[in-house]
């Protein structure tokens, strides 16, 4: 019998590459599609000699066909605020055109489909913690809108393919996730703080550092995504860690784990930076029997070797 075959768009990215590993572990044959705009071939180097794995360097904003698949995991998108600001138009294109193309593949082959959506759909939330039923508070023309509205559109197209074409969809709303293979220079808070701490530089806290985020270790995140993939839920599900930290607290954890003597340096808060973010994961807990197991300190320790090597290259 042929193994089940999965397509992972954005397979060379941070989450995409971990997902490829997990799917291979589940016995899938995997084709990763990536234009390497923000993804990196080095994230997949360890799979070079894996016969059940293939990387295709394609731009999914153009129609493409990867051959028959049983599952489409649509993960392609610049995802850090710095990356999607630099690549604003490409972000809108992959969220719109790229999503149509990924869904067309699922439709053509009768494949299941899971898309990586985001907590940014909630914008700067007025409801806290955020439940899946919250519609969000998004500035449609602000600097973050290239990502937020692309992902909201991605969800809308995905639901439409379910309603009009009966595609068997799942929508994961992913909250801040961290771990090995994050790009050191993607501007996100954990790689920035780890790099700065390990190099003895000041940690750059934006604003007064009282804004909050909830950080999920990548292994937990992937486990939640796989459980959602195996479920029959078509409506969005939050997959993230519900333990909330201020950014100043996050900086202190990084200093403790790295043993760094770096100081905090306060810098201006970027426009429309959400003041608070924390997932309500009741739905994932009850529906998927999933919750994260790794606290921030443990996850940072597990990531330390990776960040140390990357920071001193
Ligand atoms: N942040 C910070 N210093 C940095 C990078 C980020 O204080 O060097 C803050 C940022 O303003 C935001 C939070 O950390 O409030 C998380 O930022 P990140 O870019 O990781 O992702 P976001 O959750 O905003 O998408």
XYZ file of C-alpha atoms and ligand atoms in Angstrom:
338
model
C 0.000 0.000 0.000
C 1.263 3.481 -0.853
C 1.924 5.678 2.170
C -0.408 8.620 2.693
C 0.992 11.728 1.054
C 0.846 15.252 2.455
C 1.608 18.647 0.944
C 3.042 21.245 3.329
C 3.063 24.752 1.844
C 5.680 26.827 3.631
C 7.437 23.560 4.458
C 10.839 25.251 4.794
C 9.596 27.679 7.431
C 9.831 27.446 11.207
C 6.509 25.690 11.832
C 6.323 24.107 8.369
C 9.626 22.278 8.786
C 8.676 20.938 12.229
C 5.378 19.822 10.739
C 7.221 17.954 7.940
C 9.225 16.096 10.605
C 6.075 15.197 12.538
C 4.211 13.991 9.431
C 7.158 11.820 8.350
C 7.098 10.404 11.888
C 3.415 9.563 11.398
C 4.263 7.588 8.251
C 3.327 10.201 5.649
C 5.271 10.798 2.513
C 5.731 14.590 2.422
C 6.149 17.167 -0.308
C 7.117 20.618 0.955
C 6.377 23.605 -1.290
C 8.245 26.807 -0.516
C 9.557 29.799 -2.458
C 12.220 30.322 0.238
C 11.254 33.985 0.670
C 11.366 33.676 4.461
C 11.730 29.894 4.732
C 15.200 28.335 4.646
C 16.503 25.229 2.973
C 18.717 24.649 6.017
C 15.555 23.915 8.075
C 15.178 20.794 5.924
C 18.825 19.806 5.454
C 18.414 16.882 7.840
C 15.760 15.402 5.465
C 18.021 15.524 2.377
C 18.433 11.752 2.180
C 14.902 10.916 3.313
C 13.248 8.985 0.454
C 9.716 9.918 1.588
C 10.487 13.638 1.518
C 10.759 16.151 -1.293
C 11.202 19.949 -1.321
C 9.813 21.801 -4.327
C 10.893 25.402 -4.690
C 7.664 26.857 -6.063
C 5.728 30.069 -5.593
C 2.216 29.043 -4.592
C 0.761 32.388 -5.661
C 1.007 30.794 -9.129
C -1.182 27.726 -9.842
C 0.769 24.527 -9.178
C 0.158 20.824 -8.910
C 2.117 18.570 -6.579
C 0.336 15.371 -7.693
C -2.117 13.358 -5.650
C -2.181 14.050 -1.905
C -4.329 12.978 1.027
C -3.727 16.069 3.140
C -2.876 19.708 2.413
C -1.268 21.696 5.226
C -1.288 25.334 4.128
C 1.458 27.056 6.154
C 3.069 29.385 3.611
C 3.186 33.018 4.792
C 5.749 35.463 6.172
C 4.807 35.414 9.864
C 6.952 37.794 11.906
C 6.012 41.487 12.082
C 9.381 42.426 10.542
C 9.036 39.872 7.696
C 5.469 40.732 6.788
C 6.230 44.446 6.914
C 9.163 44.012 4.514
C 7.143 41.598 2.310
C 3.711 43.232 2.654
C 2.447 42.615 -0.868
C 3.776 39.045 -0.972
C 2.007 38.417 2.355
C -1.328 39.578 0.926
C -0.745 37.522 -2.222
C 0.064 34.275 -0.442
C -2.894 34.732 1.918
C -5.259 35.282 -1.013
C -3.956 33.687 -4.263
C -1.847 31.116 -2.419
C -4.840 30.041 -0.358
C -7.011 29.583 -3.453
C -4.307 27.427 -5.005
C -3.805 25.301 -1.888
C -7.559 24.789 -1.599
C -7.824 23.883 -5.302
C -5.324 21.084 -4.715
C -7.390 19.800 -1.771
C -10.529 20.002 -3.910
C -8.955 18.299 -6.924
C -7.670 15.312 -4.960
C -10.408 15.131 -2.317
C -7.709 15.808 0.293
C -8.234 17.034 3.825
C -6.947 20.542 4.485
C -5.589 22.404 7.500
C -4.599 26.055 7.404
C -2.362 27.956 9.809
C -4.312 31.000 10.853
C -3.302 33.284 13.683
C -4.181 35.109 16.868
C -3.653 38.277 14.787
C -7.206 37.667 13.516
C -8.221 39.077 16.910
C -6.109 42.232 16.320
C -5.675 44.383 19.434
C -8.336 42.430 21.298
C -11.060 44.004 23.409
C -12.021 40.570 24.728
C -9.539 38.799 26.988
C -8.578 35.973 26.903
C -9.556 35.398 23.291
C -12.166 32.756 22.466
C -12.711 31.509 18.914
C -16.119 33.227 18.883
C -14.518 36.703 19.197
C -14.535 38.590 15.859
C -11.542 40.768 16.654
C -10.472 44.403 16.639
C -8.292 44.870 13.558
C -7.153 48.105 11.896
C -7.781 47.258 8.219
C -5.346 49.869 6.893
C -2.600 49.881 9.551
C 0.926 48.497 9.077
C -0.079 45.063 10.429
C -3.102 44.813 8.136
C -1.062 43.134 5.379
C -0.841 40.119 7.676
C -4.007 40.390 9.755
C -6.346 40.937 6.830
C -4.522 38.377 4.668
C -5.119 35.778 7.369
C -8.725 36.836 7.923
C -9.250 36.528 4.168
C -7.506 33.140 4.259
C -10.080 31.996 6.813
C -12.929 33.388 4.695
C -11.749 31.584 1.529
C -11.234 28.395 3.503
C -14.774 28.515 4.922
C -16.143 29.285 1.448
C -14.450 26.196 -0.046
C -16.013 24.188 2.751
C -19.473 25.674 2.177
C -19.477 25.759 -1.618
C -17.185 22.839 -2.513
C -17.403 20.625 0.610
C -13.618 20.683 1.157
C -12.860 18.986 4.485
C -11.181 21.917 6.271
C -9.582 22.751 9.614
C -8.519 26.221 10.789
C -5.826 26.544 13.488
C -5.459 29.949 15.141
C -1.844 29.802 16.203
C -0.613 32.026 19.040
C 3.019 33.075 19.570
C 5.191 29.978 19.159
C 8.947 29.666 19.651
C 11.756 27.140 19.509
C 14.650 25.889 17.380
C 14.697 26.969 13.689
C 13.222 30.409 14.350
C 15.275 32.851 12.351
C 17.520 34.820 14.637
C 16.834 38.017 12.703
C 13.114 37.722 12.113
C 12.548 40.456 14.703
C 10.263 38.487 16.988
C 10.637 38.928 20.679
C 12.092 35.547 21.691
C 14.816 35.364 18.992
C 15.628 39.043 19.577
C 15.948 38.624 23.343
C 17.870 35.331 23.084
C 20.311 36.789 20.560
C 20.810 39.966 22.584
C 21.211 38.081 25.875
C 23.713 35.604 24.403
C 25.755 38.395 22.804
C 25.725 40.538 25.944
C 23.740 43.295 24.218
C 20.849 45.253 25.744
C 17.441 43.595 25.444
C 15.206 45.913 23.393
C 11.830 46.198 25.160
C 9.272 48.033 23.002
C 6.986 50.456 24.848
C 6.962 50.026 28.629
C 6.968 46.230 28.248
C 3.584 45.834 29.974
C 1.968 44.379 26.837
C 1.374 40.643 27.149
C 1.892 37.555 25.026
C 1.509 33.814 25.705
C 4.329 31.674 24.340
C 3.929 28.083 23.159
C 6.898 25.763 22.712
C 7.028 24.398 19.167
C 6.725 20.715 20.157
C 3.462 21.418 21.994
C 2.189 23.503 19.101
C 2.843 20.765 16.534
C 1.161 18.180 18.754
C -1.936 20.422 18.950
C -1.933 20.936 15.176
C -1.732 17.179 14.517
C -4.618 16.559 16.880
C -6.674 19.188 15.081
C -5.710 17.614 11.739
C -7.144 14.292 12.934
C -10.340 15.856 14.277
C -13.515 16.606 12.344
C -13.857 20.227 13.551
C -14.340 22.744 10.728
C -14.554 25.932 12.765
C -11.405 27.725 14.043
C -9.569 26.328 17.067
C -7.037 28.292 19.146
C -3.751 26.387 19.506
C -1.460 28.182 21.926
C -0.206 28.346 25.472
C -2.596 30.070 27.898
C 0.089 31.248 30.349
C 0.424 34.991 29.868
C 3.585 37.056 30.391
C 4.321 40.746 30.120
C 7.198 41.428 27.736
C 9.311 42.613 30.687
C 8.673 39.272 32.435
C 9.620 37.485 29.241
C 12.899 39.444 29.137
C 13.653 38.429 32.740
C 13.050 34.734 31.930
C 15.454 34.978 28.992
C 18.097 36.597 31.225
C 17.639 33.855 33.848
C 17.863 30.977 31.359
C 20.876 32.378 29.506
C 22.620 33.607 32.674
C 23.156 36.907 30.880
C 23.934 40.209 32.582
C 22.395 42.242 29.764
C 20.271 45.279 30.659
C 16.819 46.208 29.349
C 16.656 49.126 26.921
C 13.265 50.697 26.249
C 12.372 51.605 22.647
C 9.194 52.970 21.003
C 6.210 50.656 20.702
C 5.388 49.782 17.063
C 2.035 51.088 15.771
C -1.005 48.867 16.501
C 1.060 46.478 18.654
C -1.595 44.425 20.515
C -1.647 45.320 24.238
C -2.640 41.868 25.404
C -2.910 38.409 23.955
C -3.821 35.125 25.575
C -5.739 32.206 24.093
C -8.780 30.660 25.700
C -8.032 27.016 24.876
C -11.164 25.473 26.360
C -12.160 24.285 22.888
C -8.808 22.568 22.209
C -8.853 21.034 25.688
C -12.322 19.540 25.330
C -12.380 18.742 21.616
C -8.780 17.635 21.040
C -7.824 16.629 24.609
C -4.777 18.837 24.090
C -2.992 21.391 26.194
C 0.640 22.546 26.203
C 3.015 20.761 28.584
C 6.116 22.948 28.343
C 6.429 26.098 30.465
C 8.383 29.097 29.168
C 11.513 28.441 31.186
C 11.696 24.793 30.058
C 11.052 25.728 26.425
C 13.746 28.406 26.505
C 16.202 25.876 27.959
C 15.288 23.389 25.215
C 15.951 26.126 22.632
C 19.191 27.361 24.159
C 21.642 25.240 22.110
C 19.971 26.303 18.870
C 20.000 30.007 19.728
C 23.545 29.814 21.081
C 24.820 28.288 17.824
C 22.848 30.785 15.728
C 23.905 33.805 17.801
C 27.604 33.008 17.441
C 27.733 32.137 13.771
N 8.939 43.105 21.278
C 9.855 43.738 22.101
N 11.180 43.726 21.747
C 11.633 43.089 20.642
C 10.699 42.439 19.802
C 9.361 42.465 20.150
O 9.497 44.324 23.130
O 12.860 43.109 20.411
C 7.515 43.093 21.662
C 6.557 43.545 20.573
O 6.399 44.958 20.592
C 5.292 42.804 20.964
C 5.814 41.522 21.600
O 7.158 41.766 21.953
O 4.574 43.544 21.929
C 5.763 40.319 20.668
O 6.337 40.712 19.455
P 6.632 39.687 18.290
O 7.270 40.478 17.190
O 7.366 38.513 18.795
O 5.227 39.127 17.781
P 3.702 39.635 17.807
O 3.078 38.908 18.932
O 3.661 41.115 18.021
O 3.202 39.243 16.482
